[in-house]
Coordinates of C-alpha atoms and ligand atoms in Angstrom, one line a residue:
X12 CA -21.6 -18.0 -230.5
X13 CA -22.8 -15.4 -229.3
X14 CA -21.3 -14.0 -225.9
X15 CA -22.7 -12.3 -222.8
X16 CA -21.9 -9.0 -223.8
X17 CA -23.0 -9.0 -227.5
X18 CA -26.4 -10.4 -226.5
X19 CA -26.7 -7.0 -224.3
X20 CA -25.0 -8.1 -220.6
X21 CA -22.9 -6.3 -219.5
X22 CA -22.4 -8.1 -215.7
X23 CA -23.0 -11.4 -213.8
X24 CA -25.8 -10.9 -211.1
X25 CA -24.2 -12.6 -208.4
X26 CA -26.3 -12.1 -205.5
X27 CA -24.8 -10.3 -202.5
X28 CA -24.5 -11.9 -199.6
X29 CA -25.5 -10.2 -195.6
X30 CA -24.9 -11.4 -192.8
X31 CA -27.0 -10.6 -189.3
X32 CA -26.9 -12.1 -186.1
X33 CA -29.3 -11.8 -183.3
X34 CA -30.1 -13.6 -179.4
X35 CA -33.9 -14.0 -181.0
X36 CA -34.8 -14.4 -185.1
X37 CA -38.4 -13.5 -185.2
X38 CA -40.2 -14.7 -188.6
X39 CA -43.4 -13.2 -189.6
X40 CA -44.6 -9.4 -188.6
X41 CA -48.4 -10.2 -187.7
X42 CA -49.6 -9.5 -184.6
X43 CA -48.5 -13.0 -183.1
X44 CA -44.7 -11.9 -184.4
X45 CA -45.3 -8.8 -182.6
X46 CA -46.7 -9.3 -179.6
X47 CA -43.3 -12.2 -179.6
X48 CA -40.9 -9.2 -180.3
X49 CA -42.3 -7.1 -178.1
X50 CA -42.2 -9.0 -175.1
X51 CA -38.3 -10.4 -175.9
X52 CA -37.4 -7.0 -176.1
X53 CA -39.2 -5.2 -173.2
X54 CA -36.7 -8.6 -171.2
X55 CA -33.7 -6.9 -172.7
X56 CA -33.1 -9.2 -175.7
X57 CA -32.4 -8.1 -179.0
X58 CA -34.5 -9.2 -181.5
X59 CA -35.0 -9.0 -185.6
X60 CA -38.1 -9.5 -187.2
X61 CA -37.6 -10.4 -190.3
X62 CA -41.4 -10.2 -193.2
X63 CA -41.8 -11.0 -196.1
X64 CA -43.4 -7.4 -197.1
X65 CA -42.8 -4.1 -196.5
X66 CA -44.3 -3.6 -192.9
X67 CA -45.6 -5.3 -190.5
X68 CA -49.4 -6.1 -188.8
X69 CA -49.7 -9.9 -190.7
X70 CA -53.5 -9.9 -191.9
X71 CA -54.8 -7.0 -190.0
X72 CA -52.7 -5.0 -192.3
X73 CA -51.1 -6.8 -195.4
X74 CA -55.2 -8.2 -196.1
X75 CA -55.9 -4.4 -195.3
X76 CA -58.3 -6.5 -191.8
X77 CA -58.8 -3.9 -189.4
X78 CA -61.1 -5.7 -187.2
X79 CA -59.3 -7.2 -183.6
X80 CA -61.1 -9.3 -182.0
X81 CA -61.1 -9.3 -178.6
X82 CA -63.3 -11.8 -177.2
X83 CA -64.5 -11.0 -173.4
X84 CA -65.4 -13.8 -171.0
X85 CA -68.7 -12.4 -169.2
X86 CA -66.9 -9.1 -169.5
X87 CA -63.8 -10.3 -169.0
X88 CA -61.0 -8.8 -171.4
X89 CA -59.0 -11.7 -171.7
X90 CA -55.6 -9.8 -174.1
X91 CA -52.1 -9.5 -172.7
X92 CA -50.5 -5.9 -172.0
X93 CA -49.2 -6.4 -175.8
X94 CA -52.7 -5.9 -177.6
X95 CA -53.1 -3.6 -174.5
X96 CA -50.3 -1.5 -175.5
X97 CA -50.8 -1.4 -178.4
X98 CA -55.3 -0.2 -178.3
X99 CA -53.8 2.9 -176.1
X100 CA -51.5 4.0 -178.6
X101 CA -53.5 3.5 -181.1
X102 CA -57.0 5.3 -179.6
X103 CA -55.1 9.1 -178.5
X104 CA -53.7 9.1 -182.1
X105 CA -57.8 8.3 -182.9
X106 CA -57.4 5.6 -185.4
X107 CA -59.1 2.9 -183.1
X108 CA -62.1 3.0 -181.9
X109 CA -64.5 0.5 -179.8
X110 CA -66.9 -1.4 -182.8
X111 CA -70.2 -2.5 -181.8
X112 CA -70.8 -4.7 -178.6
X113 CA -67.4 -4.8 -176.3
X114 CA -65.2 -7.9 -178.6
X115 CA -64.2 -5.9 -181.6
X116 CA -61.8 -3.0 -182.4
X117 CA -61.6 -1.4 -185.4
X118 CA -57.9 -0.1 -186.3
X119 CA -57.2 1.7 -189.9
X120 CA -54.4 -0.5 -191.3
X121 CA -52.7 1.5 -193.0
X122 CA -51.6 3.3 -189.3
X123 CA -51.2 -0.3 -187.7
X124 CA -48.4 -0.9 -189.6
X125 CA -47.2 3.2 -188.8
X126 CA -47.3 2.7 -184.3
X127 CA -46.6 -1.5 -184.2
X128 CA -43.1 -0.4 -186.9
X129 CA -42.6 2.6 -184.4
X130 CA -43.6 0.6 -181.3
X131 CA -40.2 -2.1 -182.4
X132 CA -38.1 0.6 -183.9
X133 CA -38.6 3.1 -180.3
X134 CA -38.0 -0.7 -177.9
X135 CA -34.8 -0.9 -179.4
X136 CA -35.9 -3.4 -182.2
X137 CA -34.3 -4.5 -184.9
X138 CA -36.8 -4.8 -188.4
X139 CA -35.5 -6.6 -192.3
X140 CA -38.3 -6.2 -194.8
X141 CA -38.4 -7.5 -198.0
X142 CA -37.1 -10.5 -197.3
X143 CA -39.0 -14.0 -197.4
X144 CA -37.6 -17.5 -195.6
X145 CA -35.9 -20.1 -197.6
X146 CA -33.8 -22.6 -195.3
X147 CA -33.4 -22.9 -191.6
X148 CA -30.4 -24.8 -190.7
X149 CA -29.1 -26.4 -186.9
X150 CA -25.6 -24.2 -186.6
X151 CA -23.7 -25.5 -183.2
X152 CA -26.6 -24.2 -180.2
X153 CA -28.1 -22.4 -182.7
X154 CA -30.3 -21.5 -186.2
X155 CA -29.0 -19.8 -189.0
X156 CA -31.7 -19.1 -191.2
X157 CA -31.8 -18.4 -195.0
X158 CA -33.9 -15.6 -196.7
X159 CA -33.9 -14.6 -200.1
X160 CA -34.2 -10.6 -201.1
X161 CA -33.6 -8.9 -204.4
X162 CA -30.3 -9.2 -205.2
X163 CA -29.1 -10.3 -202.0
X164 CA -29.0 -13.3 -199.6
X165 CA -29.7 -12.8 -195.9
X166 CA -28.6 -15.3 -193.5
X167 CA -29.5 -14.6 -189.6
X168 CA -27.4 -15.6 -186.8
X169 CA -29.3 -16.9 -183.5
X170 CA -29.5 -18.3 -181.1
X171 CA -33.4 -18.3 -181.0
X172 CA -36.9 -18.5 -183.6
X173 CA -39.9 -17.6 -183.1
X174 CA -42.1 -18.8 -185.9
X175 CA -44.6 -16.0 -186.7
X176 CA -44.7 -16.9 -190.6
X177 CA -48.6 -17.9 -190.0
X178 CA -47.5 -20.9 -192.3
X179 CA -44.7 -22.7 -189.9
X180 CA -42.8 -22.1 -192.6
X181 CA -39.3 -22.3 -189.9
X182 CA -40.4 -25.1 -188.1
X183 CA -41.3 -27.1 -191.7
X184 CA -37.7 -26.1 -193.1
X185 CA -36.0 -27.2 -189.7
X186 CA -37.4 -30.1 -190.4
X187 CA -40.8 -30.2 -187.6
X188 CA -43.6 -32.5 -188.0
X189 CA -46.7 -30.9 -189.5
X190 CA -50.8 -31.2 -190.0
X191 CA -52.7 -29.4 -192.8
X192 CA -56.1 -27.8 -192.4
X193 CA -59.1 -30.5 -190.8
X194 CA -58.2 -33.6 -190.7
X195 CA -60.4 -35.4 -192.8
X196 CA -59.0 -34.4 -196.1
X197 CA -56.9 -31.3 -194.9
X198 CA -59.2 -28.9 -196.1
X199 CA -58.7 -25.5 -194.8
X200 CA -60.8 -22.6 -194.3
X201 CA -61.0 -20.6 -197.5
X202 CA -58.8 -17.0 -198.2
X203 CA -61.5 -13.8 -198.6
X204 CA -60.2 -10.3 -200.3
X205 CA -60.9 -7.6 -197.8
X206 CA -62.2 -5.2 -199.9
X207 CA -62.3 -1.3 -199.0
X208 CA -65.4 0.5 -200.3
X209 CA -65.2 4.4 -200.5
X210 CA -67.9 6.8 -201.5
X211 CA -70.0 5.8 -198.6
X212 CA -73.1 7.7 -197.2
X213 CA -73.0 7.2 -193.5
X214 CA -76.7 9.4 -192.7
X215 CA -78.1 7.7 -196.0
X216 CA -77.3 4.4 -193.9
X217 CA -78.9 5.9 -190.6
X218 CA -82.2 6.9 -192.2
X219 CA -82.5 3.4 -193.2
X220 CA -82.3 2.4 -189.8
X221 CA -78.9 0.4 -189.9
X222 CA -76.6 1.5 -186.3
X223 CA -73.9 3.7 -186.1
X224 CA -70.9 3.3 -184.0
X225 CA -70.8 6.2 -182.3
X226 CA -73.4 7.8 -184.7
X227 CA -70.5 8.3 -187.1
X228 CA -69.1 4.7 -188.2
X229 CA -71.2 1.7 -190.6
X230 CA -71.0 -1.7 -189.0
X231 CA -73.2 -4.7 -189.4
X232 CA -71.7 -8.1 -188.5
X233 CA -73.7 -11.5 -190.8
X234 CA -76.1 -9.7 -192.6
X235 CA -77.5 -8.9 -195.9
X236 CA -78.7 -12.8 -196.5
X237 CA -81.9 -11.9 -198.6
X238 CA -79.7 -9.5 -200.6
X239 CA -77.6 -12.3 -201.7
X240 CA -80.1 -14.1 -202.7
X241 CA -82.1 -11.9 -204.8
X242 CA -78.2 -10.7 -206.3
X243 CA -77.9 -14.3 -206.8
X244 CA -81.2 -14.8 -208.9
X245 CA -80.5 -11.5 -210.6
X246 CA -77.5 -13.6 -211.8
X247 CA -75.2 -10.3 -209.6
X248 CA -73.5 -12.3 -207.2
X249 CA -71.4 -16.0 -208.2
X250 CA -69.0 -16.0 -204.5
X251 CA -69.7 -18.7 -202.5
X252 CA -71.0 -17.6 -199.5
X253 CA -74.9 -16.8 -197.6
X254 CA -73.9 -13.6 -196.8
X255 CA -71.2 -10.9 -195.3
X256 CA -69.5 -11.5 -192.6
X257 CA -68.5 -7.9 -191.3
X258 CA -69.0 -4.5 -192.7
X259 CA -67.3 -1.6 -190.3
X260 CA -66.3 1.7 -190.9
X261 CA -62.6 2.9 -191.1
X262 CA -61.6 4.7 -188.0
X263 CA -60.7 8.4 -188.8
X264 CA -62.9 8.0 -192.5
X265 CA -66.4 6.9 -191.7
X266 CA -67.0 7.2 -195.6
X267 CA -64.7 4.3 -196.5
X268 CA -66.2 0.9 -195.3
X269 CA -64.2 -2.1 -195.2
X270 CA -66.5 -5.1 -195.9
X271 CA -65.6 -9.1 -195.5
X272 CA -67.3 -10.7 -198.1
X273 CA -65.4 -12.7 -200.7
X274 CA -64.8 -16.7 -200.1
X275 CA -62.5 -18.0 -202.2
X276 CA -62.3 -21.5 -201.6
X277 CA -59.9 -24.6 -202.9
X278 CA -57.2 -23.1 -203.4
X279 CA -53.6 -23.7 -201.3
X280 CA -51.8 -20.5 -199.8
X281 CA -49.0 -22.0 -199.7
X282 CA -48.7 -23.1 -203.4
X283 CA -47.5 -20.2 -205.6
X284 CA -49.9 -21.0 -209.0
X285 CA -52.8 -21.2 -206.4
X286 CA -51.8 -18.5 -204.3
X287 CA -51.8 -16.6 -206.7
X288 CA -55.0 -17.7 -209.2
X289 CA -56.9 -17.3 -205.2
X290 CA -56.2 -13.2 -206.1
X291 CA -56.7 -13.0 -209.2
X292 CA -60.6 -14.6 -208.5
X293 CA -60.1 -12.6 -205.1
X294 CA -60.2 -9.1 -207.2
X295 CA -62.7 -10.6 -209.6
X296 CA -65.3 -11.3 -206.9
X297 CA -63.7 -7.7 -204.9
X298 CA -65.4 -5.7 -208.2
X299 CA -68.9 -7.6 -207.6
X300 CA -68.9 -7.2 -204.5
X301 CA -68.5 -3.4 -204.4
X302 CA -71.1 -3.2 -207.4
X303 CA -74.0 -4.9 -205.1
X304 CA -73.3 -3.1 -202.2
X305 CA -73.8 -0.4 -205.2
X306 CA -77.3 -1.4 -206.2
X307 CA -79.3 -3.2 -202.7
X308 CA -77.4 -1.5 -200.0
X309 CA -78.9 1.9 -198.7
X310 CA -75.7 4.5 -198.5
X311 CA -73.8 2.5 -201.2
X312 CA -75.2 4.2 -203.5
X313 CA -72.2 6.4 -205.2
X314 CA -69.9 4.0 -203.7
X315 CA -66.8 2.2 -205.1
X316 CA -63.8 0.3 -205.2
X317 CA -61.1 1.7 -203.3
X318 CA -59.0 -1.1 -203.5
X319 CA -58.6 -4.5 -202.8
X320 CA -56.2 -5.8 -199.8
X321 CA -52.4 -5.1 -200.7
X322 CA -53.2 -9.5 -200.1
X323 CA -55.9 -12.2 -200.5
X324 CA -56.8 -12.9 -196.7
X325 CA -55.4 -16.3 -195.5
X326 CA -57.0 -17.9 -193.0
X327 CA -55.7 -21.3 -192.9
X328 CA -52.6 -23.7 -193.7
X329 CA -50.2 -25.7 -191.5
X330 CA -49.7 -25.8 -188.5
X331 CA -47.1 -28.0 -186.4
X332 CA -47.2 -30.9 -184.6
X333 CA -46.6 -29.8 -181.2
X334 CA -45.4 -31.2 -177.6
X335 CA -49.5 -30.9 -177.4
X336 CA -51.9 -30.1 -179.4
X337 CA -54.9 -27.9 -179.2
X338 CA -59.1 -29.7 -179.4
X339 CA -61.8 -28.8 -180.0
X340 CA -63.0 -31.0 -177.2
X341 CA -60.0 -28.9 -175.0
X342 CA -62.5 -25.3 -175.8
X343 CA -65.3 -27.0 -175.3
X344 CA -64.4 -28.0 -172.1
X345 CA -62.6 -25.0 -171.4
X346 CA -59.9 -27.2 -170.5
X347 CA -57.1 -24.6 -168.0
X348 CA -54.2 -27.0 -167.9
X349 CA -51.0 -25.0 -165.9
X350 CA -49.5 -25.0 -169.1
X351 CA -51.5 -22.6 -169.8
X352 CA -50.2 -19.6 -171.6
X353 CA -53.0 -17.3 -172.2
X354 CA -56.7 -17.3 -172.7
X355 CA -59.1 -17.0 -175.3
X356 CA -63.2 -17.7 -175.0
X357 CA -63.5 -17.0 -179.2
X358 CA -66.4 -19.5 -180.6
X359 CA -65.0 -21.8 -183.1
X360 CA -65.7 -20.3 -186.4
X361 CA -65.2 -21.6 -189.9
X362 CA -65.3 -20.9 -192.4
X363 CA -66.5 -23.9 -194.7
X364 CA -63.9 -24.8 -196.7
X365 CA -66.8 -26.1 -199.3
X366 CA -70.1 -24.8 -199.8
X367 CA -71.8 -22.3 -198.4
X368 CA -72.5 -21.6 -194.5
X369 CA -69.8 -19.8 -192.2
X370 CA -70.5 -21.9 -188.5
X371 CA -70.7 -20.0 -186.1
X372 CA -70.6 -21.9 -182.9
X373 CA -73.4 -19.8 -181.0
X374 CA -72.1 -16.6 -178.8
X375 CA -74.2 -18.1 -175.4
X376 CA -70.6 -21.0 -175.9
X377 CA -69.7 -19.4 -173.3
X378 CA -66.6 -21.7 -172.8
X379 CA -62.6 -19.5 -171.6
X380 CA -60.3 -22.5 -172.1
X381 CA -56.4 -21.8 -171.4
X382 CA -53.3 -22.1 -174.6
X383 CA -51.4 -25.0 -173.3
X384 CA -47.3 -23.6 -173.9
X385 CA -46.9 -27.4 -175.4
X386 CA -48.7 -26.5 -178.3
X387 CA -46.2 -23.9 -179.5
X388 CA -43.5 -25.9 -179.2
X389 CA -42.4 -28.6 -182.2
X390 CA -41.4 -32.2 -181.3
X391 CA -38.1 -32.8 -181.2
X392 CA -36.7 -29.8 -181.9
X393 CA -34.7 -27.5 -179.3
X394 CA -35.6 -23.9 -179.5
X395 CA -38.0 -22.6 -182.0
X396 CA -41.0 -22.1 -181.2
X397 CA -44.0 -21.3 -183.6
X398 CA -46.9 -18.7 -182.4
X399 CA -49.9 -17.1 -183.6
X400 CA -52.2 -19.3 -186.0
X401 CA -49.9 -21.7 -186.9
X402 CA -49.5 -23.5 -183.6
X403 CA -50.1 -27.5 -182.8
X404 CA -53.9 -27.3 -183.3
X405 CA -56.8 -29.3 -185.0
X406 CA -58.3 -27.3 -188.0
X407 CA -61.7 -26.7 -185.0
X408 CA -59.8 -25.5 -182.2
X409 CA -57.6 -22.8 -184.4
X410 CA -61.4 -21.4 -185.7
X411 CA -61.1 -20.3 -182.7
X412 CA -58.0 -19.0 -181.0
X413 CA -57.3 -18.0 -184.9
X414 CA -58.4 -14.0 -184.1
X415 CA -56.0 -11.1 -183.9
X416 CA -55.6 -10.3 -179.7
X417 CA -55.5 -14.2 -178.9
X418 CA -52.7 -14.4 -181.5
X419 CA -50.7 -11.3 -180.7
X420 CA -50.8 -12.7 -177.0
X421 CA -49.5 -16.3 -178.2
X422 CA -46.7 -14.0 -180.0
X423 CA -46.4 -12.4 -176.5
X424 CA -45.8 -15.6 -174.7
X425 CA -42.8 -17.1 -177.6
X426 CA -40.8 -13.9 -177.0
X427 CA -41.5 -14.1 -173.0
X428 CA -40.3 -17.9 -172.7
X429 CA -37.1 -16.4 -175.2
X430 CA -36.4 -13.7 -171.5
X431 CA -37.0 -17.3 -169.7
X432 CA -34.7 -19.0 -171.9
X433 CA -31.8 -17.2 -171.8
X434 CA -32.6 -15.9 -168.4
X435 CA -32.1 -19.6 -167.2
X436 CA -29.7 -20.7 -169.3
X437 CA -32.0 -23.4 -170.9
X438 CA -34.3 -24.9 -173.4
X439 CA -37.4 -23.2 -174.7
X440 CA -39.4 -27.5 -174.1
X441 CA -37.6 -27.1 -170.9
X442 CA -39.9 -24.7 -169.8
X443 CA -43.3 -24.2 -167.8
X444 CA -45.7 -23.2 -169.6
X445 CA -47.3 -21.5 -165.8
X446 CA -43.7 -19.6 -164.9
X447 CA -44.0 -17.9 -168.6
X448 CA -47.7 -16.9 -167.9
X449 CA -46.4 -15.5 -164.3
X450 CA -43.4 -13.2 -165.9
X451 CA -46.0 -12.3 -168.6
X452 CA -48.9 -11.6 -165.9
X453 CA -46.8 -10.9 -162.8
X454 CA -49.3 -13.4 -160.8
X455 CA -48.0 -16.2 -158.8
X456 CA -51.8 -17.8 -159.0
X457 CA -54.0 -18.3 -161.8
X458 CA -57.7 -17.0 -161.2
X459 CA -59.1 -18.3 -163.9
X460 CA -60.5 -21.1 -162.6
X461 CA -63.7 -21.8 -164.9
X462 CA -67.0 -22.5 -163.1
Ligands
FAD508 C1 -60.4 -12.5 -194.2 C2 -60.2 -13.3 -193.2 C3 -61.2 -11.9 -192.2 C4 -60.5 -13.1 -190.8 N1 -61.5 -12.0 -189.9 C5 -60.1 -12.1 -188.5 C6 -61.2 -10.5 -187.2 O1 -62.5 -9.9 -187.8 N2 -60.6 -10.9 -186.5 C7 -59.7 -11.1 -185.8 O2 -59.1 -10.6 -184.8 N3 -59.2 -12.5 -186.9 C8 -59.8 -12.5 -188.5 N4 -58.9 -13.4 -188.5 C9 -58.1 -14.2 -188.3 C10 -56.4 -13.3 -187.9 O3 -56.5 -12.6 -189.5 C11 -55.4 -14.7 -188.0 O4 -55.4 -15.6 -187.7 C12 -54.5 -13.4 -187.6 O5 -53.8 -12.6 -188.2 C13 -52.9 -14.6 -187.5 O6 -52.0 -13.6 -186.8 P1 -50.2 -14.7 -187.4 O7 -49.3 -12.8 -186.9 O8 -50.6 -15.4 -186.5 O9 -49.7 -14.4 -188.8 P2 -50.1 -13.6 -189.6 O10 -51.7 -12.5 -189.7 O11 -50.6 -14.5 -191.3 O12 -49.4 -13.0 -190.2 C14 -48.0 -13.6 -190.8 C15 -47.0 -12.8 -191.2 O13 -45.6 -13.2 -191.6 C16 -45.6 -13.2 -193.0 N5 -44.7 -14.5 -193.5 C17 -45.4 -15.1 -194.0 N6 -44.4 -15.8 -194.3 C18 -43.1 -15.6 -194.6 C19 -42.3 -15.7 -195.0 N7 -41.5 -17.4 -195.1 N8 -41.1 -15.2 -194.8 C20 -41.3 -13.8 -194.2 N9 -41.7 -13.4 -193.8 C21 -43.0 -14.5 -194.2 C22 -46.4 -12.6 -193.5 O14 -46.7 -11.8 -194.6 C23 -47.0 -12.3 -192.6 O15 -47.0 -10.8 -192.3 C24 -59.3 -13.1 -190.3 C25 -58.6 -13.7 -191.3 C26 -59.2 -13.3 -192.2 C27 -58.2 -13.8 -193.7

């Protein structure tokens, strides 16, 4: 028999165990996780934020997607304070500008990583990167969450968990009931590889009659359908979509363009084999998309593919089944329940799981609805809440509140709830959403009734 040493193996690969404790464990550093972390820190709670990537921002940076849709209601800004503070800082630092119209803030994804991280650290938060959650167990009146890391197993003991993984990983591991995609067949919105293009000429784009924001930044939405039809007929376009969702110039460098224009359908981001296929297909489409822009769109003649997103963008996976579930009827009826923790007015926007269309409700939809606290709280579990795109909702309702400022505000509500639960010595499920809202806004009765 060959010994280990004879095969060149000189040591055992024994995993180091790292044990940490915190009052509040936030898992996932996207918009929702950032919102939860900042709110809990503001309330004096100790927070450890754990993220599988080496930076914060979620889809805003991990997918390279710095387009934050802060959709207003009749001119009223609905985002909460954590979002406003982030935008204010990034604007001061020249890494964010207001997109076309009132609804969009465009961030440099690289700066987003740095600014979020700085804000968390300056507020006294702790960060742990490159750790993937793989188990959650109840220990006494708290939780033990176990993460896989290179060469280590990390165990974090916490009284409260905010699950902002986007995929509700923590709630699923803790035993919550889950839903996935749409009710009819479980299919989800497709994934999209966001594409960064360099070598763009804003002057040529402007000369062709296209919009330039602030006179320098290219910006367009739901565009280039005719050019895509021509390219498809010429065999140069096989991406399953009929137009490009968005094109916008990078804050600070108008020659760099970000494009939301690829589409990968029928694969499940919760399955590593599917997720791998999606990355490969997304990168293939990224190349095709860059070639399309070079050939068909003015200003892109000398453009080149700068990068595909660090990961493919994931719009939808699973969600918790909570004490309350937000439905499309709630959205359409402008329901504003007493326990609403934040508000949203963004029209339901569904990239179809099959076919080439994107179904937007008309922007004149004119509804304003509240997101009930019960949508954050999983049934039958104590002191763990979901935040962001994985709260309890139908596929259609999630097509509305999934925008990043709203997800950040849901996170802010989750972090505020943890603060209140500690102050009152109660469980998260015992809290009333109206109290959470009151603490977030400092306003006792909300003037949010919709006519
Ligand atoms: C292609 C695309 C285009 C979009 N367009 C827009 C747009 O124009 N404007 C807009 O406002 N919104 C847009 N959205 C929606 C928006 O980006 C998301 O809905 C939003 O980012 C959700 O925020 P979140 O914090 O809930 O989740 P995410 O942003 O998905 O963040 C989840 C975080 O958790 C981490 N994580 C996941 N699992 C684990 C684990 N097991 N352990 C540790 N960490 C984990 C992830 O790495 C990630 O950082 C788009 C989304 C996509 C994919």
